[in-house]
mmCIF file with all atom_site columns, C-alpha atoms in Angstrom:
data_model
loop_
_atom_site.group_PDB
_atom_site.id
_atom_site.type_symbol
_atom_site.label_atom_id
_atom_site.label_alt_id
_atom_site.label_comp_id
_atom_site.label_asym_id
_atom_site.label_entity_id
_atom_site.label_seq_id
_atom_site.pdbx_PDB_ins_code
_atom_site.Cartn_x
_atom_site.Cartn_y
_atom_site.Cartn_z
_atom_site.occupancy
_atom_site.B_iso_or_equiv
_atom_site.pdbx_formal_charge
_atom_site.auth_seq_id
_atom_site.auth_comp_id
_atom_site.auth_asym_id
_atom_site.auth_atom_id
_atom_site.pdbx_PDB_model_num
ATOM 1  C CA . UNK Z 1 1  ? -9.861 -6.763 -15.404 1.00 59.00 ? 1  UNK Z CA 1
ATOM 2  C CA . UNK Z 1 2  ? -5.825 -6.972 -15.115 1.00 75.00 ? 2  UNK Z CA 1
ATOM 3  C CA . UNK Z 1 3  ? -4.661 -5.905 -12.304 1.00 72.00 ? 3  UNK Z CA 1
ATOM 4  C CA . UNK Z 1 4  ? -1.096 -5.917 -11.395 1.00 84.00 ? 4  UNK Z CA 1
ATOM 5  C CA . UNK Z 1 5  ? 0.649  -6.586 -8.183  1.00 83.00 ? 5  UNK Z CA 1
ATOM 6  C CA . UNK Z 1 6  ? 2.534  -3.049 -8.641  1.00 83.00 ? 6  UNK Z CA 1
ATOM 7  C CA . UNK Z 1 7  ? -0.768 -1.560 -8.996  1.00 83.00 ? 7  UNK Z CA 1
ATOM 8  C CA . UNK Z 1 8  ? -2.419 -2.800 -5.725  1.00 82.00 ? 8  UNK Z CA 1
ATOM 9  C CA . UNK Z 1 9  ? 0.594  -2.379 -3.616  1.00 81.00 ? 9  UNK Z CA 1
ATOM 10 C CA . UNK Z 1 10 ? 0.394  1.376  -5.232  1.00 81.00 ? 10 UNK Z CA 1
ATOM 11 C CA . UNK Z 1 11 ? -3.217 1.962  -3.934  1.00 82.00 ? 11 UNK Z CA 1
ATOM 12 C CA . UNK Z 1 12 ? -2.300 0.701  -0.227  1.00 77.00 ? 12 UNK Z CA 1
ATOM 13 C CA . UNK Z 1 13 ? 0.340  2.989  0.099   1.00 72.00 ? 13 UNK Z CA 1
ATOM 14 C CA . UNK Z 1 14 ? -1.597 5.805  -1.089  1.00 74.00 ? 14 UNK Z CA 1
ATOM 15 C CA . UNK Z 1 15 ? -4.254 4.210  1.230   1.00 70.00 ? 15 UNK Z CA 1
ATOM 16 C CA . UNK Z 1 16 ? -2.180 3.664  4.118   1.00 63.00 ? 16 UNK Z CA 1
ATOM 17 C CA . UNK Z 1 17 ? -0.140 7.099  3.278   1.00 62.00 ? 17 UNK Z CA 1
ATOM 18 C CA . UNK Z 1 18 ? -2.619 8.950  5.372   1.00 61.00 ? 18 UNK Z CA 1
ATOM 19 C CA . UNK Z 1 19 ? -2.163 6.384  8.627   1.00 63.00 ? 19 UNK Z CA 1
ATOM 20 C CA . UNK Z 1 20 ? 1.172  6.975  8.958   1.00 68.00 ? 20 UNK Z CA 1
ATOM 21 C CA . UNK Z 1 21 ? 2.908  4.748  11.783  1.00 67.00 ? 21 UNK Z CA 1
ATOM 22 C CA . UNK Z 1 22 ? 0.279  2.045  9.692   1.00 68.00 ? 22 UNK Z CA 1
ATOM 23 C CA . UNK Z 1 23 ? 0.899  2.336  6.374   1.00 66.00 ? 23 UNK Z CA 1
ATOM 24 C CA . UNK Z 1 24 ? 4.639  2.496  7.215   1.00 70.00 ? 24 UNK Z CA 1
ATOM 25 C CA . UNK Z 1 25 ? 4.337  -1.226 9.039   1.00 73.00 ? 25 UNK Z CA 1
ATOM 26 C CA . UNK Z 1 26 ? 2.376  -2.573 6.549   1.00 68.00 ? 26 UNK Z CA 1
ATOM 27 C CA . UNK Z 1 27 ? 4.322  -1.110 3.569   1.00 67.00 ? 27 UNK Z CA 1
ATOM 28 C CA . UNK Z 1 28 ? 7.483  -2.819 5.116   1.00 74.00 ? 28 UNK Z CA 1
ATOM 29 C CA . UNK Z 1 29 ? 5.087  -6.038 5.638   1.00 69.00 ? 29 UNK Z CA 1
ATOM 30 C CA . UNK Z 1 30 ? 5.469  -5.834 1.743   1.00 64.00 ? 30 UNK Z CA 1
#
């Protein structure tokens, strides 16, 4: 299975999209 780094960070934003304050810390951890 190929998975690309595009493609994970992708899934936790969609993921995190529903935390809010947290998905916007840890998309900018990115």
């Amino acid at each position: 299975m190929n998975i690309s780094f595009d493609d994970i960070k992708d899934k936790v934003i969609v993921i995190t999209g529903g935390c809010g304050f947290i998905g916007g810390v840890f998309t900018k951890a990115l």
